[in-house]
mmCIF file of C-alpha atoms and ligand atoms in Angstrom:
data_model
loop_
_atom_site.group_PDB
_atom_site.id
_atom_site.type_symbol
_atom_site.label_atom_id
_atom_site.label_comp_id
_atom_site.label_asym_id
_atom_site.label_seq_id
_atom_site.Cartn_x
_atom_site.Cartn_y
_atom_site.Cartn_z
ATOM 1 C CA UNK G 1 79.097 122.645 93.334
ATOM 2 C CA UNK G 2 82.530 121.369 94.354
ATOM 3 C CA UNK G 3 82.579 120.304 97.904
ATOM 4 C CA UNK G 4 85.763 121.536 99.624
ATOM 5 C CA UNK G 5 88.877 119.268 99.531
ATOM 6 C CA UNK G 6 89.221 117.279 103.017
ATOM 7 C CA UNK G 7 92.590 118.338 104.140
ATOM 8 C CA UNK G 8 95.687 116.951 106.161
ATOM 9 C CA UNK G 9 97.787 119.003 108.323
ATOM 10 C CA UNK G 10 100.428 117.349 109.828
ATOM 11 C CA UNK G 11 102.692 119.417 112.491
ATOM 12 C CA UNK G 12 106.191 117.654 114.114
ATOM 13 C CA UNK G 13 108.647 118.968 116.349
ATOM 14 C CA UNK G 14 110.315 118.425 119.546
ATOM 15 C CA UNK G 15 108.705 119.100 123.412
ATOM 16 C CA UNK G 16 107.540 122.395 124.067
ATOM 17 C CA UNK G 17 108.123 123.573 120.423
ATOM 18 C CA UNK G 18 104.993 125.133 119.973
ATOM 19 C CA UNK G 19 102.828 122.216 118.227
ATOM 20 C CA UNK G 20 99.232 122.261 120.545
ATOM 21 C CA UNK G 21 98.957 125.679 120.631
ATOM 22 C CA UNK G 22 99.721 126.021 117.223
ATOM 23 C CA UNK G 23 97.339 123.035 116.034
ATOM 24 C CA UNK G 24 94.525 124.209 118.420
ATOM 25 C CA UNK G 25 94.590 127.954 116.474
ATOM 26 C CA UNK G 26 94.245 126.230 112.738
ATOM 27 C CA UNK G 27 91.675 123.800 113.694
ATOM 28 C CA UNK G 28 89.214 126.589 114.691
ATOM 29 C CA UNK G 29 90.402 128.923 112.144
ATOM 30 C CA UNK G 30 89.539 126.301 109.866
ATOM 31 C CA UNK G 31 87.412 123.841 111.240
ATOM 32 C CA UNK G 32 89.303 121.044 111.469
ATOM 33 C CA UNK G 33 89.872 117.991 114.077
ATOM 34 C CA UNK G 34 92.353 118.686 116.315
ATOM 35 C CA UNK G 35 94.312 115.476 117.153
ATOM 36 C CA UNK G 36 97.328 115.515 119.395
ATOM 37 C CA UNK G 37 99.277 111.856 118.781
ATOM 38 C CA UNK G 38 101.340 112.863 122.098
ATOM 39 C CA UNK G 39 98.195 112.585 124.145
ATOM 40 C CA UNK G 40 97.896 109.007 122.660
ATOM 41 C CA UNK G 41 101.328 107.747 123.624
ATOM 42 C CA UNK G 42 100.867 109.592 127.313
ATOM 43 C CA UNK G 43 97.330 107.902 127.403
ATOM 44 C CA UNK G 44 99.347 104.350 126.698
ATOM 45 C CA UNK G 45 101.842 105.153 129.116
ATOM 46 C CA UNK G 46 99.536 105.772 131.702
ATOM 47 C CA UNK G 47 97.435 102.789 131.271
ATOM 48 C CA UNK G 48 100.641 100.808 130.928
ATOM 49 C CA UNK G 49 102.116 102.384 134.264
ATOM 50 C CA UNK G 50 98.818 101.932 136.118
ATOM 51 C CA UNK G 51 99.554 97.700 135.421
ATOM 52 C CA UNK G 52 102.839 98.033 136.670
ATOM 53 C CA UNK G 53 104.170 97.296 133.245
ATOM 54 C CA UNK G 54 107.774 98.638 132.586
ATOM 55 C CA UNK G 55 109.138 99.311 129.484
ATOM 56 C CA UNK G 56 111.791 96.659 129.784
ATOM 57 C CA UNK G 57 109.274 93.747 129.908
ATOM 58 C CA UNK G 58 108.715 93.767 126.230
ATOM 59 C CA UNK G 59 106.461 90.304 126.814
ATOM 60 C CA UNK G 60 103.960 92.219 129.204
ATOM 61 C CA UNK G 61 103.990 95.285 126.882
ATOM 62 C CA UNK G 62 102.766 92.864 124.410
ATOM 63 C CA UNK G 63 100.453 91.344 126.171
ATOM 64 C CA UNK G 64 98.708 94.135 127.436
ATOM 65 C CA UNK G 65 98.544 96.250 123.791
ATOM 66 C CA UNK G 66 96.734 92.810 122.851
ATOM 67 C CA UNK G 67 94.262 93.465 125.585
ATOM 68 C CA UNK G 68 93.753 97.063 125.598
ATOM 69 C CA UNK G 69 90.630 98.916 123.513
ATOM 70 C CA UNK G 70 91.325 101.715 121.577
ATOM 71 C CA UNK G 71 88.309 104.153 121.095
ATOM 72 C CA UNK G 72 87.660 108.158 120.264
ATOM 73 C CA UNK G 73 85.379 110.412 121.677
ATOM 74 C CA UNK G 74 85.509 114.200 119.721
ATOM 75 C CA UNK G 75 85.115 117.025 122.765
ATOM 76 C CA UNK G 76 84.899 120.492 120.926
ATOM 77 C CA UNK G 77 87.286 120.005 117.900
ATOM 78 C CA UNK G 78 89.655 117.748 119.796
ATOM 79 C CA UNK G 79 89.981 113.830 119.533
ATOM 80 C CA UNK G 80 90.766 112.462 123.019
ATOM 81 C CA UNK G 81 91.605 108.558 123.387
ATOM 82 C CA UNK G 82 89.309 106.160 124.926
ATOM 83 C CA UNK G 83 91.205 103.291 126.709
ATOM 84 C CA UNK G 84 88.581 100.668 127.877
ATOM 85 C CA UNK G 85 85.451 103.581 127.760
ATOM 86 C CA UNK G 86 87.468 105.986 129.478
ATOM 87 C CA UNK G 87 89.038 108.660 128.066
ATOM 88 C CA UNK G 88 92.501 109.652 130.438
ATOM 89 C CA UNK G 89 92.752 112.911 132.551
ATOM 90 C CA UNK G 90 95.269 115.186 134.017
ATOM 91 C CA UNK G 91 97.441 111.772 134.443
ATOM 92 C CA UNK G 92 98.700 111.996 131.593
ATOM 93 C CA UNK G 93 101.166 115.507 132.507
ATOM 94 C CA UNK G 94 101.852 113.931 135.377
ATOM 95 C CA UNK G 95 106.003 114.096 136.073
ATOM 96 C CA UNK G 96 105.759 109.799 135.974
ATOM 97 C CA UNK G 97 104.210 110.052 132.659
ATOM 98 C CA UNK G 98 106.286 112.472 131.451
ATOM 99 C CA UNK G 99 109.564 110.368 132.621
ATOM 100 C CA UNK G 100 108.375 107.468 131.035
ATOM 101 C CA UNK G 101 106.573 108.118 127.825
ATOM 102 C CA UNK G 102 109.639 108.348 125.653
ATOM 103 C CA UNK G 103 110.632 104.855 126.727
ATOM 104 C CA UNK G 104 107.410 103.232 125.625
ATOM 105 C CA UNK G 105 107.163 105.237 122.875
ATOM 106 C CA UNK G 106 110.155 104.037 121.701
ATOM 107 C CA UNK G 107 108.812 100.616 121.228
ATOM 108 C CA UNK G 108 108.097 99.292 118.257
ATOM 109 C CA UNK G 109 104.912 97.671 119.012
ATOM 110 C CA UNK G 110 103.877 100.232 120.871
ATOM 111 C CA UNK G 111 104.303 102.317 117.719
ATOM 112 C CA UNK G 112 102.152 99.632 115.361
ATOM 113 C CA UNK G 113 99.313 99.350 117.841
ATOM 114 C CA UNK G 114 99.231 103.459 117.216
ATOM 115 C CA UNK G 115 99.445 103.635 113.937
ATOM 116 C CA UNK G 116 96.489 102.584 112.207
ATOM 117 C CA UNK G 117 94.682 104.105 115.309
ATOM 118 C CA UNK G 118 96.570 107.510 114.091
ATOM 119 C CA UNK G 119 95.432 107.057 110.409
ATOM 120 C CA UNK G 120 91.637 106.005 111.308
ATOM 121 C CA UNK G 121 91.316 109.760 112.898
ATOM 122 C CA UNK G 122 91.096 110.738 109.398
ATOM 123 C CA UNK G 123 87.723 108.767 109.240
ATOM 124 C CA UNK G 124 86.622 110.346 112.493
ATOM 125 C CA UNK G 125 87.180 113.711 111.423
ATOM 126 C CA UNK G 126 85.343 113.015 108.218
ATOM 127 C CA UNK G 127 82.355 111.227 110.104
ATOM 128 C CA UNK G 128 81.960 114.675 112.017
ATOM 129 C CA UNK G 129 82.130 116.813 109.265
ATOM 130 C CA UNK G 130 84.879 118.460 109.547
ATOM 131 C CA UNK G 131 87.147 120.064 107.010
ATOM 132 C CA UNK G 132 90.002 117.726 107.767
ATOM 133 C CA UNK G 133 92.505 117.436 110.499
ATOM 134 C CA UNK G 134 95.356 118.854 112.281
ATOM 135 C CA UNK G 135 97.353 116.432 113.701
ATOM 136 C CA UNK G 136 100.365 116.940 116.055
ATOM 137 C CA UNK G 137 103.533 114.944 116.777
ATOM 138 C CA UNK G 138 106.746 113.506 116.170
ATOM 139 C CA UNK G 139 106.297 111.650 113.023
ATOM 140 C CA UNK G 140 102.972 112.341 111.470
ATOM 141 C CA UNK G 141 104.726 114.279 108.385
ATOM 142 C CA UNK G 142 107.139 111.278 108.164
ATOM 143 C CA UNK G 143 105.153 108.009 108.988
ATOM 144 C CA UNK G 144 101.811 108.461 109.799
ATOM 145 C CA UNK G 145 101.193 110.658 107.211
ATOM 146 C CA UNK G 146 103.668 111.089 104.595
ATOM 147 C CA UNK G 147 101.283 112.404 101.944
ATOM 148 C CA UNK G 148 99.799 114.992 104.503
ATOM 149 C CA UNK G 149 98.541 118.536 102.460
ATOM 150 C CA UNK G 150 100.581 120.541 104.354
ATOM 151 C CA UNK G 151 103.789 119.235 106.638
ATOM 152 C CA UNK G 152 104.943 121.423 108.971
ATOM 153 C CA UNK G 153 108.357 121.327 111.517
ATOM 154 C CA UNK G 154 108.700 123.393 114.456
ATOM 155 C CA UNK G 155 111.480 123.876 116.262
ATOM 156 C CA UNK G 156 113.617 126.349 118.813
ATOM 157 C CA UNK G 157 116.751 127.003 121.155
ATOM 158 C CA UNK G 158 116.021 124.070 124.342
ATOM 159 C CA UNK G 159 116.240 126.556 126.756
ATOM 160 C CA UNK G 160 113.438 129.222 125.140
ATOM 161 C CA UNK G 161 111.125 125.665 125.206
ATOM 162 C CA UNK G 162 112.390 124.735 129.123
ATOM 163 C CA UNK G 163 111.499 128.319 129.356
ATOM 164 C CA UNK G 164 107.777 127.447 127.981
ATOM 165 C CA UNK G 165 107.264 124.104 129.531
ATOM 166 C CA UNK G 166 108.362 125.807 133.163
ATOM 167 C CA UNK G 167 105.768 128.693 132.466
ATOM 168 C CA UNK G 168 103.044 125.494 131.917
ATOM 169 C CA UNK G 169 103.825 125.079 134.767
ATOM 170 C CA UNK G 170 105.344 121.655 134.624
ATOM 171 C CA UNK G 171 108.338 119.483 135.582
ATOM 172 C CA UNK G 172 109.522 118.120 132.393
ATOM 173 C CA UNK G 173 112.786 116.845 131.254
ATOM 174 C CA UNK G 174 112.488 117.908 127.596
ATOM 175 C CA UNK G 175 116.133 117.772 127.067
ATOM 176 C CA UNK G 176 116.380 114.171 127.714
ATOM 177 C CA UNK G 177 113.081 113.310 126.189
ATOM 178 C CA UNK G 178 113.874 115.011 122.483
ATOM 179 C CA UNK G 179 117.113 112.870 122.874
ATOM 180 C CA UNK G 180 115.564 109.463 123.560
ATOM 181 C CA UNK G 181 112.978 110.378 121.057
ATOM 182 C CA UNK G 182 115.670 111.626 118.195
ATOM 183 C CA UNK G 183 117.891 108.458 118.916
ATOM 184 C CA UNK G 184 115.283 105.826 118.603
ATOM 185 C CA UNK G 185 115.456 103.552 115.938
ATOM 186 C CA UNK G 186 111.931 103.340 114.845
ATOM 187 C CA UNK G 187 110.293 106.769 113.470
ATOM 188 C CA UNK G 188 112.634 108.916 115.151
ATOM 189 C CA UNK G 189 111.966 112.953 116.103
ATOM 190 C CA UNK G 190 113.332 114.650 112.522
ATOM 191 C CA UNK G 191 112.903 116.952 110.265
ATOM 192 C CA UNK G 192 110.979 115.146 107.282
ATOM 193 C CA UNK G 193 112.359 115.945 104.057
ATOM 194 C CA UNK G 194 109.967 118.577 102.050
ATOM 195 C CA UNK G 195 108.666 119.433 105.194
ATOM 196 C CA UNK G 196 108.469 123.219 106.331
ATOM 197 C CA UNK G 197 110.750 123.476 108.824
ATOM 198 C CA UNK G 198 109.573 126.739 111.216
ATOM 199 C CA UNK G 199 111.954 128.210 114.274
ATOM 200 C CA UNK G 200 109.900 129.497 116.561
ATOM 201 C CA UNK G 201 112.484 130.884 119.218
ATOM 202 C CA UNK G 202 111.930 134.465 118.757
ATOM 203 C CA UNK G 203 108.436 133.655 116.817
ATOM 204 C CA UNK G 204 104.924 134.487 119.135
ATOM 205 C CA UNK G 205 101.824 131.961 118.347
ATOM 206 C CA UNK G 206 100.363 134.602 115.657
ATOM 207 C CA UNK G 207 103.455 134.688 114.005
ATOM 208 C CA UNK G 208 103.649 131.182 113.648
ATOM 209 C CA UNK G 209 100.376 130.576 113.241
ATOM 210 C CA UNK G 210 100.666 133.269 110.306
ATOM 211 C CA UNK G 211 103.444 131.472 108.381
ATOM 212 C CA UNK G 212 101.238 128.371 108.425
ATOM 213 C CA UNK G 213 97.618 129.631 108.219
ATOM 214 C CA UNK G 214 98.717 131.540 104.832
ATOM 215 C CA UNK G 215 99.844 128.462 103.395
ATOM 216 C CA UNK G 216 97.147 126.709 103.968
ATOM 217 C CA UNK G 217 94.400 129.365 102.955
ATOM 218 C CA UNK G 218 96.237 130.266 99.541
ATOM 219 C CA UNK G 219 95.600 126.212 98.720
ATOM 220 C CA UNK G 220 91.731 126.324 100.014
ATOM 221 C CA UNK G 221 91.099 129.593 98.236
ATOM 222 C CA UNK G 222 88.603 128.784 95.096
HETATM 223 O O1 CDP J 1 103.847 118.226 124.606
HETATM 224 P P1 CDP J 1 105.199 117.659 124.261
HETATM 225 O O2 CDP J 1 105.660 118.112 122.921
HETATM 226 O O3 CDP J 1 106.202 117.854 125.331
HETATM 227 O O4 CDP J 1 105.067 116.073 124.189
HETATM 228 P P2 CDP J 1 103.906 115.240 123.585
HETATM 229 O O5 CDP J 1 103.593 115.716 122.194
HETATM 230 O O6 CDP J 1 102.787 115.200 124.561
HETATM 231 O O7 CDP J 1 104.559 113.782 123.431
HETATM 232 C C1 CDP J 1 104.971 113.027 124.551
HETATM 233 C C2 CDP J 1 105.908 111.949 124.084
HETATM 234 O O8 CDP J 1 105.179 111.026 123.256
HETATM 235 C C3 CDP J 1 107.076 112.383 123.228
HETATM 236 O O9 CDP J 1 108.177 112.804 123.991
HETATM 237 C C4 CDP J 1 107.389 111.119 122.433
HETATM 238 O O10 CDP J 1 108.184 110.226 123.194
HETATM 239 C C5 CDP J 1 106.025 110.485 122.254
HETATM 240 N N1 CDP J 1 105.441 110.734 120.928
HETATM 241 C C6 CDP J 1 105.892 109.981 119.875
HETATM 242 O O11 CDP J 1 106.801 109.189 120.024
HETATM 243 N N2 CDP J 1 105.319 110.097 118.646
HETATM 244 C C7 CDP J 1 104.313 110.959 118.455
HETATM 245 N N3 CDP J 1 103.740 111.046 117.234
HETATM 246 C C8 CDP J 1 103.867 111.774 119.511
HETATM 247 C C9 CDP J 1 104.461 111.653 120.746
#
């Protein structure tokens, strides 16, 4: 018998566009890792905020990305970062984190420590038997994973996602964060090209969920 293809689902789009909740649905519906790249650059941020390392000090960024260990530990169906052992908490929504990740994500070692760290989840997800992985962010379907299965973009109106992101219960400057992160130079926020590009402004998390869960079935069917 066949064994099931391992599959890649890879889901951009700007804050508060509807990417964890959307991810979180598809990797139960079909048991796959769930692994949220944002988390990773908020995990850095912390641990690079908790040295007192700003994002100017390019030499000190460097020097502690040389220092730092990377590990995974799978809770449920999600991949949370290890830093040193430790896997972050609630730090990592904090409003510093929040006002700083875009600036250290926007550094280009910052980026290369990630990425092979981004592509080894793939061999995680495998190791634990699952189906493949859904993985979320803001340039899986572009750089981290240009040959993903399925490539999705979300997007909607900034002030239906301030809307969300308020509801969270957060304080979050998404405006200013989806421009730093569209105006970087290196793997900036876009729409990859042959991706399938989803506005979710007047969509609910079924309905989006829908759109992408039908896609994705119609491949796995036998
Ligand atoms: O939840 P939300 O969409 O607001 O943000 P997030 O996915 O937690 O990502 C936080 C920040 O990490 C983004 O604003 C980007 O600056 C950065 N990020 C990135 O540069 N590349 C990724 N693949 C994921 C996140």
């Amino acid at each position: 018998m066949a064994s099931s293809p391992f599959i890649i689902v890879a889901i951009d789009g700007g804050a508060a566009s509807g990417k964890s909740s959307s991810s979180r649905t598809l990797s139960e519906r079909f048991h796959l890792l769930h692994v949220d790249t944002g988390s990773f650059y908020r995990a850095v941020t912390a641990e690079l905020l908790r040295r007192a390392i700003p994002a100017g000090d390019l030499e000190a960024v460097r020097r502690a990305l040389a220092e730092i260990t990377f590990g995974t530990r799978v809770q449920g169906r999600s991949a949370q970062m290890e830093i040193g052992g430790r896997v972050a908490g609630e730090e990592i929504r904090s409003r510093e984190v929040n006002g700083h990740v875009s600036h250290f994500a926007a550094i280009p070692e910052v980026r290369t420590a990630l990425l092979a760290y981004q592509r080894g989840q793939a061999d995680v997800a495998r190791a634990q038997q699952f189906r493949g992985l859904v993985m979320e962010g803001r340039d899986i379907g572009s750089v981290i994973f240009p040959d993903a299965d399925f490539r999705f973009f979300l997007h909607a109106d900034p002030e239906e996602r301030a809307r969300r992101r308020a509801n969270e219960g957060q304080q979050d400057s998404i405006a200013e964060r989806d421009r730093l992160d569209s105006s970087r130079k290196t793997a900036p926020l876009a729409c990859p090209a042959g991706a399938v590009s989803i506005d979710s402004t007047h969509l609910d998390l079924p309905a989006v969920v829908d759109v992408m869960g039908k896609l994705i079935a119609a491949k796995l069917a036998p």
